[in-house]
Short mmCIF file of C-alpha atoms and ligand atoms in Angstrom, two decimals:
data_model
loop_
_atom_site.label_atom_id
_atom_site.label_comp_id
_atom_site.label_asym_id
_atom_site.label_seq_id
_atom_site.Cartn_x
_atom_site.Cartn_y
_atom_site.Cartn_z
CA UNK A 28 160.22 29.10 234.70
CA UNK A 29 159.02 32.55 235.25
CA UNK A 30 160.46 35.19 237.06
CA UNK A 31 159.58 36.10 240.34
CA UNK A 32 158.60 40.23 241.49
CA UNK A 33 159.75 40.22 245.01
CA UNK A 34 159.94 42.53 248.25
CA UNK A 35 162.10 40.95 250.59
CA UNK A 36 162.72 43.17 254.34
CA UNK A 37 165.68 43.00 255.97
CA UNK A 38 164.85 43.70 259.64
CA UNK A 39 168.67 42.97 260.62
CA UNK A 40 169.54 43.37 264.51
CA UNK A 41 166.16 45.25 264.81
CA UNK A 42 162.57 44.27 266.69
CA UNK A 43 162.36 42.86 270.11
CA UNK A 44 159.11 40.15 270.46
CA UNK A 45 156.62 42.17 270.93
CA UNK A 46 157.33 44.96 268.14
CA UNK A 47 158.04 41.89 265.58
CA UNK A 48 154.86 40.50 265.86
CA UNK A 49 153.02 43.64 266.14
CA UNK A 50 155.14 44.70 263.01
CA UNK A 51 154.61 41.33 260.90
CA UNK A 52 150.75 41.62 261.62
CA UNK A 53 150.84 45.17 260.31
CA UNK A 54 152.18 43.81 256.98
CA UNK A 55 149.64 41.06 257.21
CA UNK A 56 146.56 43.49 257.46
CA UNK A 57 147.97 45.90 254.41
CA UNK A 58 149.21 43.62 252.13
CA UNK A 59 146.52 43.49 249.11
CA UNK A 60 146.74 40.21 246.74
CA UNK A 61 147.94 41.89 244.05
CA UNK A 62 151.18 43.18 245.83
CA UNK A 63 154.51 41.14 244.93
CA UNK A 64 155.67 38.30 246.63
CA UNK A 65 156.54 39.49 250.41
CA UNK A 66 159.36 37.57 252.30
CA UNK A 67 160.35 38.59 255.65
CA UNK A 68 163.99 38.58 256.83
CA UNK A 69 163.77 38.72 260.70
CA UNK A 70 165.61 37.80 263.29
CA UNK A 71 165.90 34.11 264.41
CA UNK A 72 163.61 34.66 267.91
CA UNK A 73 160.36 35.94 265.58
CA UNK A 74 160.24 32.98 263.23
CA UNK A 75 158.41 30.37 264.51
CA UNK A 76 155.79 32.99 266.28
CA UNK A 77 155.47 34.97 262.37
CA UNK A 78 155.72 31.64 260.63
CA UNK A 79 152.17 31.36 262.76
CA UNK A 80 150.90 35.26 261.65
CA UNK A 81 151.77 34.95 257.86
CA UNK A 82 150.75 31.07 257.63
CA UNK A 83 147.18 31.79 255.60
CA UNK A 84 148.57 34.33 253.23
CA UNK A 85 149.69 32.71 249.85
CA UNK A 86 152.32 36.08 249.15
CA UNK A 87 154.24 36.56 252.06
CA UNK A 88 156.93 34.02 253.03
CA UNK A 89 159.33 34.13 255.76
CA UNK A 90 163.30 34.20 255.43
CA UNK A 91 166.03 33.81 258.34
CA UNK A 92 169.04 36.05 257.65
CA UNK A 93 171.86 33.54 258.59
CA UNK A 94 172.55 29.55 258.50
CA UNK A 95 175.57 27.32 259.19
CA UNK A 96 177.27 25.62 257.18
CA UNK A 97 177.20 22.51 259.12
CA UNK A 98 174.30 19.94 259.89
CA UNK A 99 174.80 19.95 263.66
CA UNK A 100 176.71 19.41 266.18
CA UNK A 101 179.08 21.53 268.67
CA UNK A 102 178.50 24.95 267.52
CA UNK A 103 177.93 26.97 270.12
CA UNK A 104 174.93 29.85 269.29
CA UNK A 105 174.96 28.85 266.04
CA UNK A 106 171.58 27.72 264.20
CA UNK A 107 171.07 24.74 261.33
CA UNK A 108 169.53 24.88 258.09
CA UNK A 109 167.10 21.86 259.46
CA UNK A 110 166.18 24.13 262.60
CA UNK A 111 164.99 27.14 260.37
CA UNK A 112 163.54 24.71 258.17
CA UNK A 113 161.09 23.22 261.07
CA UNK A 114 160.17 26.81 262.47
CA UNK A 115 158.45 27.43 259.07
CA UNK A 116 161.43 29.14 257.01
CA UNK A 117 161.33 29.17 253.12
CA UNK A 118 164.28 31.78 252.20
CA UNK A 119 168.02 32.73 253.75
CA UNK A 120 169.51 35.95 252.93
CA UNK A 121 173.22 34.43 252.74
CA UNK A 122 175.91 36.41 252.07
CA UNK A 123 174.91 39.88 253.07
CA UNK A 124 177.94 42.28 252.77
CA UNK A 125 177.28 42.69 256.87
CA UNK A 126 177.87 39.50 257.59
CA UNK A 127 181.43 39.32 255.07
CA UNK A 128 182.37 42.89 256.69
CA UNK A 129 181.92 42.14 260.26
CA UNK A 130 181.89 38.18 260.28
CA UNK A 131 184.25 37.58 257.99
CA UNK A 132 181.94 35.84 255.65
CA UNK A 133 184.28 34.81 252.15
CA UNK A 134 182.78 33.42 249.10
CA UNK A 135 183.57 30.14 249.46
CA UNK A 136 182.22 29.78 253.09
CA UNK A 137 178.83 31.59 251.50
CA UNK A 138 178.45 28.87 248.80
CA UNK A 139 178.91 26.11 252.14
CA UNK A 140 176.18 27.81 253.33
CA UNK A 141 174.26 27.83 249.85
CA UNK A 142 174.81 24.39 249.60
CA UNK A 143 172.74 23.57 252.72
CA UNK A 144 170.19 25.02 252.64
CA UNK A 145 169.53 23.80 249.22
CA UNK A 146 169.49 20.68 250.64
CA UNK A 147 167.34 21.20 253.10
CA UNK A 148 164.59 22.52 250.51
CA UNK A 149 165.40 25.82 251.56
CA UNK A 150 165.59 29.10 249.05
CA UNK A 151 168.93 30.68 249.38
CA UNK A 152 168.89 35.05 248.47
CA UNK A 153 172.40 35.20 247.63
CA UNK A 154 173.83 38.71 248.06
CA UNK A 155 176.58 40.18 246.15
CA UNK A 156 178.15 43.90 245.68
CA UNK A 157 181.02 46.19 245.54
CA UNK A 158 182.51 48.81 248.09
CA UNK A 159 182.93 52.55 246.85
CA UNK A 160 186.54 52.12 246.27
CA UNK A 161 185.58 49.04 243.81
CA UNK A 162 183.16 51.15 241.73
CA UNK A 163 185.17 54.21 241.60
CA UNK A 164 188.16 52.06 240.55
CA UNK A 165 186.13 50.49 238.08
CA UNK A 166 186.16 47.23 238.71
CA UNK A 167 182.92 46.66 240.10
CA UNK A 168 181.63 44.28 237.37
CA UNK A 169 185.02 42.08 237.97
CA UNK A 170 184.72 41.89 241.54
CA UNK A 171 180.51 40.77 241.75
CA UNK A 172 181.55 38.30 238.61
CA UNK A 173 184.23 36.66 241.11
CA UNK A 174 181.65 36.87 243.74
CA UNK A 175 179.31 35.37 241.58
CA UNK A 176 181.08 32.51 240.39
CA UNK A 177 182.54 31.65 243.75
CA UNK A 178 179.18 31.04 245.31
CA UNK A 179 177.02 29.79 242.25
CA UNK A 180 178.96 28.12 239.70
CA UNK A 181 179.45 24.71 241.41
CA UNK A 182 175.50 24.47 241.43
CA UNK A 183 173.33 22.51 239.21
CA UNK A 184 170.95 23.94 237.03
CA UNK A 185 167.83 22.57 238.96
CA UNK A 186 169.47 23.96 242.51
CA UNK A 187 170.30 27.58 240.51
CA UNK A 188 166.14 27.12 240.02
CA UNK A 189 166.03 27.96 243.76
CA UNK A 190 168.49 30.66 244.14
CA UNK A 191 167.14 34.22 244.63
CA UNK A 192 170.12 37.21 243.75
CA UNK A 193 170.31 40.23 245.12
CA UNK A 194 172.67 42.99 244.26
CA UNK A 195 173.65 45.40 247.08
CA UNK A 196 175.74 48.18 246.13
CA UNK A 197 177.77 48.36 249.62
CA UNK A 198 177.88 52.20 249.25
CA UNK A 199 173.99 52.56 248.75
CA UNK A 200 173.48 50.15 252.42
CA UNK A 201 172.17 51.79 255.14
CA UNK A 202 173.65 55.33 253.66
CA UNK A 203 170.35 56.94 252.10
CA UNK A 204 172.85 57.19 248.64
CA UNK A 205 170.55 55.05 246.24
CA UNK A 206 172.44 53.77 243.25
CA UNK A 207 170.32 54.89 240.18
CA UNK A 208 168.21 52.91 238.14
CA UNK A 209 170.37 52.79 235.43
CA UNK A 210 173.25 51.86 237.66
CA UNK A 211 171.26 48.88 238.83
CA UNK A 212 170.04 48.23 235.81
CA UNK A 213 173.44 47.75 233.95
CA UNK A 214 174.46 45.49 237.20
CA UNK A 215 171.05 43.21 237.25
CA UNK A 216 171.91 42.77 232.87
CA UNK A 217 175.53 42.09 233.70
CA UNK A 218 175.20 39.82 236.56
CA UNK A 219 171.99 38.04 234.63
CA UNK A 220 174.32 37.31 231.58
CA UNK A 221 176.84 35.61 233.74
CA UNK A 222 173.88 32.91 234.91
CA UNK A 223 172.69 32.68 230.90
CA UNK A 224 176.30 32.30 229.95
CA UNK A 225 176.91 29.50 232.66
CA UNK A 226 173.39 28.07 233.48
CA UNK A 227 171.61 28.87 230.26
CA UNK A 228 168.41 31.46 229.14
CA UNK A 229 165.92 29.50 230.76
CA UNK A 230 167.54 29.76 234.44
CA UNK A 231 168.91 33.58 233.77
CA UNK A 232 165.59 34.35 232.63
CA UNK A 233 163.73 32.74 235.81
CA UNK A 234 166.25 34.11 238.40
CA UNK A 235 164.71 37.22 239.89
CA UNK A 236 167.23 39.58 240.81
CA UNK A 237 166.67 42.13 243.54
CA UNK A 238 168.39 45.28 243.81
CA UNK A 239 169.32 46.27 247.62
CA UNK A 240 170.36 49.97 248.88
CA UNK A 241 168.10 52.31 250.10
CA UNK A 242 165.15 51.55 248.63
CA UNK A 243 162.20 53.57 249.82
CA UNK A 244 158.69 54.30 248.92
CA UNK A 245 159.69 57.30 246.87
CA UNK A 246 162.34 55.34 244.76
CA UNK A 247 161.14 51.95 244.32
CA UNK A 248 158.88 52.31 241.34
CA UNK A 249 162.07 53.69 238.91
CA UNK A 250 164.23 50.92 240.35
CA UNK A 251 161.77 47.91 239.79
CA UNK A 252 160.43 49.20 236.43
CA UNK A 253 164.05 48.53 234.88
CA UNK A 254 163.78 45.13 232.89
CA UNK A 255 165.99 43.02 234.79
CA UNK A 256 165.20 44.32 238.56
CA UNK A 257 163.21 41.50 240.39
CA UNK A 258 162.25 43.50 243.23
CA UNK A 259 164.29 44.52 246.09
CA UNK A 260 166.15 43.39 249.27
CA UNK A 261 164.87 46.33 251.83
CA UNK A 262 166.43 47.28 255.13
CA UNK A 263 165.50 50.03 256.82
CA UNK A 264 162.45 50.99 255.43
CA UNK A 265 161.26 47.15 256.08
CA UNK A 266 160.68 47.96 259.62
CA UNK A 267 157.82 50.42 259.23
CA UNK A 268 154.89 48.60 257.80
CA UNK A 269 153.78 51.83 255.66
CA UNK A 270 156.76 51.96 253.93
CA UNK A 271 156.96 48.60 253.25
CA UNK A 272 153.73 48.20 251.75
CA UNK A 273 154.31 50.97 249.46
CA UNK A 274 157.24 49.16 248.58
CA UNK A 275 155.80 46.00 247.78
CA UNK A 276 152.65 47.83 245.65
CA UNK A 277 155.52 49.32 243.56
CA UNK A 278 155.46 47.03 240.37
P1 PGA B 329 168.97 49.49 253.49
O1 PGA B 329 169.56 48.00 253.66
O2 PGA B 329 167.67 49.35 252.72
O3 PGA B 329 168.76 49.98 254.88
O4 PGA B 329 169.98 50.27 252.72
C1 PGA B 329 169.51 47.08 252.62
C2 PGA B 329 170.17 45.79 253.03
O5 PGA B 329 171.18 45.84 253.74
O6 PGA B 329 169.72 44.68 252.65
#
């Protein structure tokens, strides 16, 4: 199983229609072969319409940022794993620390989540991180292993196959304070030996994990070059197509 080099973007609450598609067709146009695998995490209105733009281009894939838990039924605005799954969708960013901040996401509702969209043939990217308190207290290693475990363990080694990781630092989101390479590095080895110890060296060694936190063009190179970072989960420099391209020519 080899390990994938991935640039996944974020757009989060950001892109009306128009500027979506213009945006996704930007990426289209720049992206040269030998870049990394591309996934795009838009919102739910682009994907049909991008799963269109993206469709003849072997690297770039396209990932919602939410799912229920549920197969259908009466919830009201919500969207299935089956619905994403017919508009095109490979990937779901589950378990972003947005979502457990302001949603009140836990663990155990995140591996629900995992758990369907597995079974609808969909990739889960499983986020995990710590809060500045947690770090400076030490105990951010505990608290992404209890993470960890809480969403992953209960899978089989086949569906851990399909599960993309990426560690997000909650103090590096959105705040231009990138943790450093070595700090990601000694997360991506630490979280990595928790999947060999559990799932064996042949999944750890497959899983690409992708470090999230302001990554930009000027920073992505030192991040990905560390031995176990897969790539990275990008938000805001996902939504211009410049940046992300430099991003995604960065391994
Ligand atoms: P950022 O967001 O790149 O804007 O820090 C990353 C993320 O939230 O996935």
């Amino acid at each position: 199983m080899e390990r994938k080099l991935i640039a996944a973007g974020n757009w989060k609450m950001n892109m009306d229609y128009d500027q979506g598609r213009d945006l996704a067709k930007a990426i289209v146009s720049g992206l040269q072969p030998s870049d990394a695998l591309v996934i795009l995490g838009t919102p739910y209105i682009h994907l049909k319409n991008i799963s269109g733009i993206i469709k003849d281009i072997s690297n770039i894939k396209l990932a919602a940022q939410n799912c229920h838990q549920e197969e259908s039924g009466a919830y009201t605005g919500e969207i299935s794993a089956a619905m994403l799954k017919s508009c095109g969708v490979e990937y779901v960013i589950l378990g972003h620390s947005e979502r457990r901040e302001y949603f009140g996401e836990s663990d155990e509702l995140i591996a629900q989540k995992i758990d369907i969209v597995l079974k609808h043939g969909l990739q889960p990217i499983y986020c995990c991180g710590e809060k500045l308190e947690v770090r400076e207290a030490g105990k951010h290693e505990e608290l992404v292993g209890e993470q960890v475990k809480t969403a992953l363990f209960h899978l089989t080694r086949e569906q851990m196959k399909q599960v993309v990781v990426a560690y997000e630092p909650v103090w590096a989101i959105g705040t231009g304070k990138t943790a450093t390479p070595q700090q990601a590095q000694e997360m991506h080895r630490f979280i990595r030996g928790l999947l060999r110890k559990k799932f064996g060296q042949e999944v750890a060694g497959g899983t690409s994990i992708l470090y999230g936190g302001s990554v930009k063009p000027d920073n992505a190179k030192e991040l990905f070059s560390q031995p176990d970072v897969d790539g990275g989960l990008v938000g805001g420099a996902s939504l211009k197509a410049g940046d992300f391209l430099a991003i995604a020519s960065s391994f």
